[in-house]
mmCIF file of C-alpha atoms and ligand atoms in Angstrom:
data_model
loop_
_atom_site.group_PDB
_atom_site.id
_atom_site.type_symbol
_atom_site.label_atom_id
_atom_site.label_comp_id
_atom_site.label_asym_id
_atom_site.label_seq_id
_atom_site.Cartn_x
_atom_site.Cartn_y
_atom_site.Cartn_z
ATOM 1 C CA MET E 1 0.058 0.346 0.146
ATOM 2 C CA LEU E 2 2.472 2.933 -1.273
ATOM 3 C CA LEU E 3 -0.720 5.657 -1.217
ATOM 4 C CA LYS E 4 -2.893 4.898 1.503
ATOM 5 C CA ASP E 5 -5.310 7.765 1.938
ATOM 6 C CA LYS E 6 -3.703 9.722 -0.212
ATOM 7 C CA VAL E 7 -6.175 12.064 -2.293
ATOM 8 C CA CYS E 8 -4.859 11.711 -6.083
ATOM 9 C CA VAL E 9 -5.976 13.376 -8.510
ATOM 10 C CA ILE E 10 -5.091 11.771 -12.124
ATOM 11 C CA ALA E 11 -6.219 13.841 -15.412
ATOM 12 C CA GLY E 12 -6.659 12.545 -18.335
ATOM 13 C CA ALA E 13 -8.546 8.893 -17.225
ATOM 14 C CA ALA E 14 -11.331 8.389 -18.930
ATOM 15 C CA SER E 15 -10.427 5.731 -21.227
ATOM 16 C CA LEU E 16 -10.417 2.495 -19.872
ATOM 17 C CA ARG E 17 -7.816 1.754 -22.318
ATOM 18 C CA SER E 18 -5.299 5.394 -21.293
ATOM 19 C CA ILE E 19 -2.123 5.972 -19.095
ATOM 20 C CA GLY E 20 -4.641 7.778 -16.557
ATOM 21 C CA TYR E 21 -7.240 4.773 -16.286
ATOM 22 C CA ALA E 22 -4.496 2.562 -15.965
ATOM 23 C CA THR E 23 -2.700 4.832 -13.446
ATOM 24 C CA ALA E 24 -5.674 5.647 -11.170
ATOM 25 C CA GLU E 25 -6.464 1.750 -10.732
ATOM 26 C CA LEU E 26 -2.742 0.959 -9.568
ATOM 27 C CA PHE E 27 -2.937 3.906 -7.452
ATOM 28 C CA ALA E 28 -6.583 2.087 -6.056
ATOM 29 C CA GLU E 29 -4.730 -0.289 -5.418
ATOM 30 C CA HIS E 30 -2.090 1.274 -3.471
ATOM 31 C CA GLY E 31 -4.991 2.585 -1.267
ATOM 32 C CA ALA E 32 -5.477 5.849 -2.777
ATOM 33 C CA LYS E 33 -8.284 8.192 -2.887
ATOM 34 C CA VAL E 34 -8.659 8.543 -6.388
ATOM 35 C CA VAL E 35 -9.810 11.752 -8.195
ATOM 36 C CA VAL E 36 -10.777 10.684 -12.288
ATOM 37 C CA VAL E 37 -10.944 14.123 -14.424
ATOM 38 C CA ASP E 38 -11.136 14.149 -18.543
ATOM 39 C CA LEU E 39 -12.882 16.301 -20.687
ATOM 40 C CA MET E 40 -14.973 13.478 -21.395
ATOM 41 C CA MET E 41 -16.155 12.570 -17.752
ATOM 42 C CA ASP E 42 -19.246 12.261 -17.071
ATOM 43 C CA GLU E 43 -21.501 10.379 -14.420
ATOM 44 C CA GLN E 44 -21.627 7.089 -17.434
ATOM 45 C CA VAL E 45 -17.992 7.119 -17.966
ATOM 46 C CA LEU E 46 -17.243 7.301 -14.054
ATOM 47 C CA ALA E 47 -19.552 4.292 -13.111
ATOM 48 C CA SER E 48 -17.252 2.354 -15.892
ATOM 49 C CA ILE E 49 -14.089 3.138 -14.072
ATOM 50 C CA LYS E 50 -15.513 2.796 -10.952
ATOM 51 C CA SER E 51 -16.688 -1.069 -11.886
ATOM 52 C CA ARG E 52 -13.696 -2.127 -13.667
ATOM 53 C CA ILE E 53 -11.444 -0.821 -10.918
ATOM 54 C CA GLU E 54 -13.820 -2.220 -7.879
ATOM 55 C CA ALA E 55 -13.839 -5.779 -10.670
ATOM 56 C CA GLN E 56 -9.529 -5.696 -10.879
ATOM 57 C CA THR E 57 -8.613 -4.661 -7.584
ATOM 58 C CA GLN E 58 -11.703 -7.075 -5.777
ATOM 59 C CA LYS E 59 -12.404 -4.423 -3.064
ATOM 60 C CA PRO E 60 -13.837 -1.325 -2.090
ATOM 61 C CA VAL E 61 -12.501 1.547 -3.460
ATOM 62 C CA SER E 62 -12.959 5.800 -3.569
ATOM 63 C CA VAL E 63 -13.260 6.557 -7.161
ATOM 64 C CA HIS E 64 -14.330 9.849 -7.681
ATOM 65 C CA GLY E 65 -14.704 11.582 -11.098
ATOM 66 C CA PHE E 66 -15.215 15.079 -12.340
ATOM 67 C CA ARG E 67 -15.571 16.488 -15.919
ATOM 68 C CA CYS E 68 -12.542 19.382 -16.763
ATOM 69 C CA ASP E 69 -11.238 20.965 -19.862
ATOM 70 C CA ILE E 70 -7.471 21.375 -18.387
ATOM 71 C CA SER E 71 -6.939 24.707 -21.102
ATOM 72 C CA LYS E 72 -9.104 25.958 -19.127
ATOM 73 C CA SER E 73 -7.995 27.775 -16.055
ATOM 74 C CA GLU E 74 -11.259 28.636 -14.406
ATOM 75 C CA ASP E 75 -12.151 24.529 -14.903
ATOM 76 C CA CYS E 76 -8.668 23.795 -12.721
ATOM 77 C CA GLU E 77 -9.369 26.041 -9.931
ATOM 78 C CA GLN E 78 -12.703 24.544 -9.659
ATOM 79 C CA LEU E 79 -11.481 21.175 -10.277
ATOM 80 C CA VAL E 80 -9.256 21.723 -7.065
ATOM 81 C CA LYS E 81 -11.895 23.411 -5.105
ATOM 82 C CA ASN E 82 -13.942 20.254 -5.733
ATOM 83 C CA VAL E 83 -11.378 18.210 -4.768
ATOM 84 C CA ILE E 84 -10.897 19.562 -1.492
ATOM 85 C CA ASP E 85 -14.985 20.111 -0.862
ATOM 86 C CA LEU E 86 -14.501 16.332 -1.087
ATOM 87 C CA HIS E 87 -11.770 15.230 0.743
ATOM 88 C CA GLY E 88 -10.109 18.486 2.057
ATOM 89 C CA THR E 89 -6.802 17.666 1.448
ATOM 90 C CA MET E 90 -5.293 16.870 -2.170
ATOM 91 C CA ASP E 91 -1.661 14.872 -1.933
ATOM 92 C CA CYS E 92 -1.087 14.484 -5.789
ATOM 93 C CA LEU E 93 -1.316 15.561 -9.019
ATOM 94 C CA VAL E 94 -0.761 13.229 -11.888
ATOM 95 C CA ASN E 95 -1.290 14.934 -15.752
ATOM 96 C CA SER E 96 -1.606 12.474 -18.440
ATOM 97 C CA ALA E 97 -3.721 14.198 -20.262
ATOM 98 C CA GLY E 98 -3.167 15.281 -23.662
ATOM 99 C CA ILE E 99 -4.237 15.106 -27.145
ATOM 100 C CA VAL E 100 -1.840 14.341 -30.299
ATOM 101 C CA ARG E 101 -1.715 15.194 -33.779
ATOM 102 C CA THR E 102 0.479 14.309 -36.708
ATOM 103 C CA GLN E 103 1.025 16.874 -39.726
ATOM 104 C CA SER E 104 3.592 18.024 -41.223
ATOM 105 C CA MET E 105 5.129 21.727 -40.074
ATOM 106 C CA LEU E 106 4.027 23.146 -43.101
ATOM 107 C CA ASP E 107 0.297 21.676 -43.223
ATOM 108 C CA MET E 108 -0.050 23.383 -39.314
ATOM 109 C CA THR E 109 -2.695 26.049 -39.148
ATOM 110 C CA GLU E 110 -2.216 28.580 -36.420
ATOM 111 C CA LYS E 111 -5.343 26.909 -34.924
ATOM 112 C CA ASP E 112 -3.751 23.339 -35.041
ATOM 113 C CA ILE E 113 -0.697 25.253 -33.567
ATOM 114 C CA ASP E 114 -3.338 27.190 -30.807
ATOM 115 C CA VAL E 115 -4.985 24.422 -29.427
ATOM 116 C CA MET E 116 -1.800 21.439 -29.307
ATOM 117 C CA ILE E 117 -0.020 24.338 -27.236
ATOM 118 C CA ASN E 118 -3.381 24.909 -25.288
ATOM 119 C CA VAL E 119 -4.291 21.631 -24.352
ATOM 120 C CA ASN E 120 -1.075 20.287 -23.218
ATOM 121 C CA LEU E 121 1.218 22.647 -22.389
ATOM 122 C CA LYS E 122 -0.820 26.019 -21.153
ATOM 123 C CA GLY E 123 -3.430 22.363 -20.072
ATOM 124 C CA ALA E 124 -0.491 21.141 -17.861
ATOM 125 C CA PHE E 125 0.130 24.875 -16.570
ATOM 126 C CA ASN E 126 -3.264 25.339 -15.669
ATOM 127 C CA LEU E 127 -3.580 21.748 -13.669
ATOM 128 C CA CYS E 128 -0.233 21.895 -11.776
ATOM 129 C CA GLN E 129 -0.742 26.087 -10.785
ATOM 130 C CA SER E 130 -4.027 25.098 -9.390
ATOM 131 C CA ALA E 131 -2.734 22.153 -7.726
ATOM 132 C CA LEU E 132 -0.065 23.952 -6.455
ATOM 133 C CA ARG E 133 -2.027 26.693 -4.918
ATOM 134 C CA VAL E 134 -2.843 23.983 -2.492
ATOM 135 C CA PHE E 135 0.827 22.008 -2.001
ATOM 136 C CA ALA E 136 1.923 25.093 -1.334
ATOM 137 C CA LYS E 137 -0.254 26.102 1.333
ATOM 138 C CA GLN E 138 0.057 22.707 3.025
ATOM 139 C CA LYS E 139 4.010 22.449 2.637
ATOM 140 C CA SER E 140 3.549 19.035 0.908
ATOM 141 C CA GLY E 141 2.239 17.283 -2.541
ATOM 142 C CA THR E 142 3.537 15.822 -5.614
ATOM 143 C CA ILE E 143 2.726 16.317 -9.537
ATOM 144 C CA VAL E 144 4.237 13.497 -12.579
ATOM 145 C CA ASN E 145 3.439 15.128 -15.844
ATOM 146 C CA VAL E 146 2.829 12.911 -19.137
ATOM 147 C CA SER E 147 5.436 14.001 -21.246
ATOM 148 C CA SER E 148 6.754 12.206 -24.336
ATOM 149 C CA ALA E 149 9.628 10.276 -26.179
ATOM 150 C CA ALA E 150 8.387 13.059 -28.768
ATOM 151 C CA ALA E 151 9.618 15.646 -26.575
ATOM 152 C CA GLN E 152 13.291 14.011 -26.787
ATOM 153 C CA ARG E 153 13.691 13.228 -30.013
ATOM 154 C CA GLY E 154 12.341 15.434 -31.863
ATOM 155 C CA GLY E 155 9.241 14.071 -32.439
ATOM 156 C CA GLY E 156 8.922 11.174 -35.599
ATOM 157 C CA LEU E 157 6.812 8.548 -34.000
ATOM 158 C CA VAL E 158 3.844 9.699 -33.582
ATOM 159 C CA GLY E 159 3.072 14.042 -34.251
ATOM 160 C CA GLY E 160 4.201 16.305 -34.848
ATOM 161 C CA ALA E 161 6.184 19.607 -34.161
ATOM 162 C CA HIS E 162 3.701 20.804 -32.406
ATOM 163 C CA TYR E 163 3.063 18.393 -30.465
ATOM 164 C CA ALA E 164 7.070 17.546 -29.524
ATOM 165 C CA ALA E 165 7.192 21.416 -28.828
ATOM 166 C CA SER E 166 4.312 20.963 -26.137
ATOM 167 C CA LYS E 167 5.666 17.870 -24.422
ATOM 168 C CA GLY E 168 8.889 19.757 -23.951
ATOM 169 C CA GLY E 169 7.337 22.543 -22.673
ATOM 170 C CA VAL E 170 5.897 20.246 -20.145
ATOM 171 C CA LEU E 171 9.478 18.766 -19.279
ATOM 172 C CA SER E 172 10.610 22.252 -19.100
ATOM 173 C CA LEU E 173 7.456 22.804 -16.812
ATOM 174 C CA THR E 174 8.002 20.282 -14.485
ATOM 175 C CA LYS E 175 11.738 21.310 -13.863
ATOM 176 C CA SER E 176 11.072 24.837 -13.314
ATOM 177 C CA ILE E 177 8.008 23.604 -10.697
ATOM 178 C CA ALA E 178 10.560 21.091 -9.351
ATOM 179 C CA ARG E 179 13.494 24.009 -8.537
ATOM 180 C CA GLU E 180 10.664 26.610 -7.383
ATOM 181 C CA PHE E 181 8.677 24.581 -4.668
ATOM 182 C CA GLY E 182 11.682 21.896 -4.056
ATOM 183 C CA HIS E 183 11.889 23.747 -0.420
ATOM 184 C CA MET E 184 8.195 23.355 1.041
ATOM 185 C CA GLY E 185 8.548 19.391 0.022
ATOM 186 C CA ILE E 186 6.888 19.652 -2.602
ATOM 187 C CA ARG E 187 8.226 17.087 -5.553
ATOM 188 C CA ALA E 188 7.691 17.346 -9.760
ATOM 189 C CA ASN E 189 9.082 14.796 -11.691
ATOM 190 C CA ALA E 190 7.769 13.606 -15.468
ATOM 191 C CA ILE E 191 7.862 10.527 -17.673
ATOM 192 C CA CYS E 192 8.402 9.946 -21.123
ATOM 193 C CA PRO E 193 6.253 7.287 -22.650
ATOM 194 C CA ALA E 194 6.463 6.001 -25.916
ATOM 195 C CA MET E 195 4.549 3.653 -28.196
ATOM 196 C CA ILE E 196 2.215 2.337 -25.474
ATOM 197 C CA GLU E 197 -0.868 0.673 -26.853
ATOM 198 C CA THR E 198 -3.550 2.913 -26.098
ATOM 199 C CA ALA E 199 -6.266 4.749 -28.432
ATOM 200 C CA MET E 200 -3.190 7.017 -29.438
ATOM 201 C CA LEU E 201 -1.717 4.513 -31.463
ATOM 202 C CA ASP E 202 -4.922 3.489 -33.260
ATOM 203 C CA GLY E 203 -4.354 5.527 -36.136
ATOM 204 C CA LEU E 204 -0.878 3.606 -37.236
ATOM 205 C CA PRO E 205 -0.961 1.733 -40.528
ATOM 206 C CA PRO E 206 0.011 -1.800 -39.234
ATOM 207 C CA GLU E 207 3.179 -1.558 -41.433
ATOM 208 C CA ARG E 208 4.270 1.776 -39.752
ATOM 209 C CA LEU E 209 3.796 0.389 -36.245
ATOM 210 C CA GLY E 210 5.905 -3.034 -37.266
ATOM 211 C CA ALA E 211 9.104 -0.869 -38.224
ATOM 212 C CA ILE E 212 8.753 1.359 -35.190
ATOM 213 C CA ILE E 213 8.714 -1.241 -33.089
ATOM 214 C CA ASP E 214 11.654 -3.856 -34.763
ATOM 215 C CA ALA E 215 13.865 -0.433 -33.707
ATOM 216 C CA ILE E 216 12.609 -0.918 -30.165
ATOM 217 C CA PRO E 217 15.030 -2.661 -27.911
ATOM 218 C CA LEU E 218 13.063 -4.540 -25.960
ATOM 219 C CA LYS E 219 10.543 -5.325 -29.448
ATOM 220 C CA ARG E 220 7.254 -5.011 -28.476
ATOM 221 C CA THR E 221 5.242 -2.271 -27.533
ATOM 222 C CA GLY E 222 4.518 -0.732 -24.295
ATOM 223 C CA THR E 223 1.522 -1.952 -21.598
ATOM 224 C CA THR E 224 -0.930 1.339 -19.682
ATOM 225 C CA LYS E 225 -0.170 -0.608 -16.536
ATOM 226 C CA GLU E 226 4.065 -0.630 -17.169
ATOM 227 C CA ALA E 227 3.366 3.141 -17.485
ATOM 228 C CA ALA E 228 1.511 3.607 -14.551
ATOM 229 C CA GLY E 229 4.183 1.889 -12.639
ATOM 230 C CA VAL E 230 6.333 4.363 -13.599
ATOM 231 C CA CYS E 231 3.591 7.363 -12.039
ATOM 232 C CA LEU E 232 3.481 5.346 -9.135
ATOM 233 C CA PHE E 233 7.221 5.285 -7.798
ATOM 234 C CA LEU E 234 6.663 8.710 -8.617
ATOM 235 C CA ALA E 235 4.020 9.902 -6.445
ATOM 236 C CA SER E 236 4.268 7.321 -3.281
ATOM 237 C CA ASP E 237 7.860 7.780 -0.876
ATOM 238 C CA LEU E 238 10.202 5.277 -3.014
ATOM 239 C CA SER E 239 11.347 8.485 -4.782
ATOM 240 C CA GLY E 240 11.431 10.621 -1.962
ATOM 241 C CA PHE E 241 14.347 12.047 -3.035
ATOM 242 C CA VAL E 242 13.652 12.836 -6.644
ATOM 243 C CA THR E 243 12.525 15.803 -8.360
ATOM 244 C CA GLY E 244 13.007 17.401 -11.340
ATOM 245 C CA ALA E 245 13.916 13.965 -13.083
ATOM 246 C CA THR E 246 12.408 12.983 -16.214
ATOM 247 C CA ILE E 247 12.213 9.212 -16.655
ATOM 248 C CA ASP E 248 11.752 6.809 -19.516
ATOM 249 C CA VAL E 249 9.077 4.489 -20.199
ATOM 250 C CA ASN E 250 10.398 3.679 -24.090
ATOM 251 C CA GLY E 251 11.260 0.068 -24.239
ATOM 252 C CA GLY E 252 14.465 1.723 -25.573
ATOM 253 C CA SER E 253 13.589 3.460 -27.521
ATOM 254 C CA HIS E 254 15.463 6.742 -27.423
ATOM 255 C CA ILE E 255 18.639 5.859 -24.632
ATOM 256 C CA HIS E 256 20.325 8.887 -24.183
HETATM 257 N N1 NAD D 301 0.183 5.854 -25.702
HETATM 258 C C1 NAD D 301 1.394 6.226 -26.156
HETATM 259 O O1 NAD D 301 2.612 5.938 -26.908
HETATM 260 C C2 NAD D 301 2.126 7.444 -25.507
HETATM 261 C C3 NAD D 301 3.474 8.446 -25.411
HETATM 262 C C4 NAD D 301 3.880 9.520 -25.371
HETATM 263 C C5 NAD D 301 3.068 10.191 -24.426
HETATM 264 N N2 NAD D 301 1.858 9.750 -24.415
HETATM 265 C C6 NAD D 301 1.081 10.856 -23.305
HETATM 266 O O2 NAD D 301 0.493 10.274 -22.419
HETATM 267 C C7 NAD D 301 -0.347 10.705 -22.311
HETATM 268 C C8 NAD D 301 -1.716 10.419 -22.197
HETATM 269 O O3 NAD D 301 -2.409 9.699 -23.309
HETATM 270 P P1 NAD D 301 -3.130 8.166 -23.560
HETATM 271 O O4 NAD D 301 -2.116 6.927 -24.464
HETATM 272 O O5 NAD D 301 -3.633 7.119 -22.626
HETATM 273 O O6 NAD D 301 -3.970 8.061 -24.456
HETATM 274 P P2 NAD D 301 -5.633 8.391 -24.111
HETATM 275 O O7 NAD D 301 -5.894 9.748 -25.791
HETATM 276 O O8 NAD D 301 -6.487 7.827 -23.715
HETATM 277 O O9 NAD D 301 -5.353 9.699 -23.196
HETATM 278 C C9 NAD D 301 -5.902 10.883 -22.903
HETATM 279 C C10 NAD D 301 -6.914 11.884 -22.314
HETATM 280 O O10 NAD D 301 -6.449 12.672 -22.214
HETATM 281 C C11 NAD D 301 -8.006 14.070 -22.255
HETATM 282 N N3 NAD D 301 -8.113 15.381 -23.315
HETATM 283 C C12 NAD D 301 -7.607 15.864 -24.181
HETATM 284 N N4 NAD D 301 -7.915 17.029 -24.386
HETATM 285 C C13 NAD D 301 -8.212 17.373 -23.192
HETATM 286 C C14 NAD D 301 -8.405 18.089 -22.146
HETATM 287 N N5 NAD D 301 -8.548 19.265 -22.791
HETATM 288 N N6 NAD D 301 -9.391 18.471 -21.015
HETATM 289 C C15 NAD D 301 -9.057 17.435 -19.906
HETATM 290 N N7 NAD D 301 -9.045 15.844 -20.226
HETATM 291 C C16 NAD D 301 -8.307 16.351 -21.653
HETATM 292 C C17 NAD D 301 -8.952 12.975 -23.697
HETATM 293 O O11 NAD D 301 -9.835 12.686 -23.571
HETATM 294 C C18 NAD D 301 -8.375 11.289 -23.294
HETATM 295 O O12 NAD D 301 -8.770 10.919 -22.405
HETATM 296 C C19 NAD D 301 -0.839 11.774 -23.082
HETATM 297 O O13 NAD D 301 -0.662 13.550 -22.611
HETATM 298 C C20 NAD D 301 -0.105 11.309 -24.312
HETATM 299 O O14 NAD D 301 0.423 12.358 -25.143
HETATM 300 C C21 NAD D 301 1.395 8.680 -24.277
#
């Protein structure tokens, strides 16, 4: 039980196939009070998440959910207020919400760039800022931001330059938070996944997928559970002296 009674907010968890959902399930298994958040969250989605987590963990779990558009700062402020009204505190934020678009830079419109930056980078900023208002008061809290290997290698697998740049911004944001808030006992870290089996890989043609897998040293795609495991490490006291770090979850596809 690495997160017993810890209030953990996980954004980007609407799909049962997502990294966010797998993180919520693993955190609940470890005793967390889980709050799942997504643009697509509604009562039906929440009920499916709750029943799947209960089926997997075989025990009563604390799972609540809120709809939030992370690109809107007022939504993020309201979300954190709702969490505090519900649980009285908040211990951890995992931001796994995001979008991906595969486009050549020459084909991107200004709107394409705005949407990408607004969700992936400004959204991460908004969520972290709202969480940090609480964390700074209580002088504790952990943040795990889900970036991407695209940030490190200049895209090239899934996602165009706007995606890679937005995720690069998430890494800089995470390091800045770690530096600014470390003296308060607040930690912030990022993970850089690649080729994790979620809806984000659905659009890849089989021959392209095969070629990418062939270039991965572990010769396979990753599971959402494997990404969730690293989030658990970073959210829990196991990583108590780790902050500002970027952890790769990529099967060795980018070793640096
Ligand atoms: N799957 C991979 O191989 C991979 C690789 C690198 C990075 N990532 C990153 O992992 C994270 C999780 O992606 P996933 O693979 O689980 O895919 P996913 O599409 O299942 O999860 C992303 C979730 O974010 C939500 N979302 C989108 N815009 C939002 C907004 N404005 N406000 C709130 N929620 C919003 C979506 O509704 C969706 O449920 C993403 O940030 C993605 O960029 C995934």
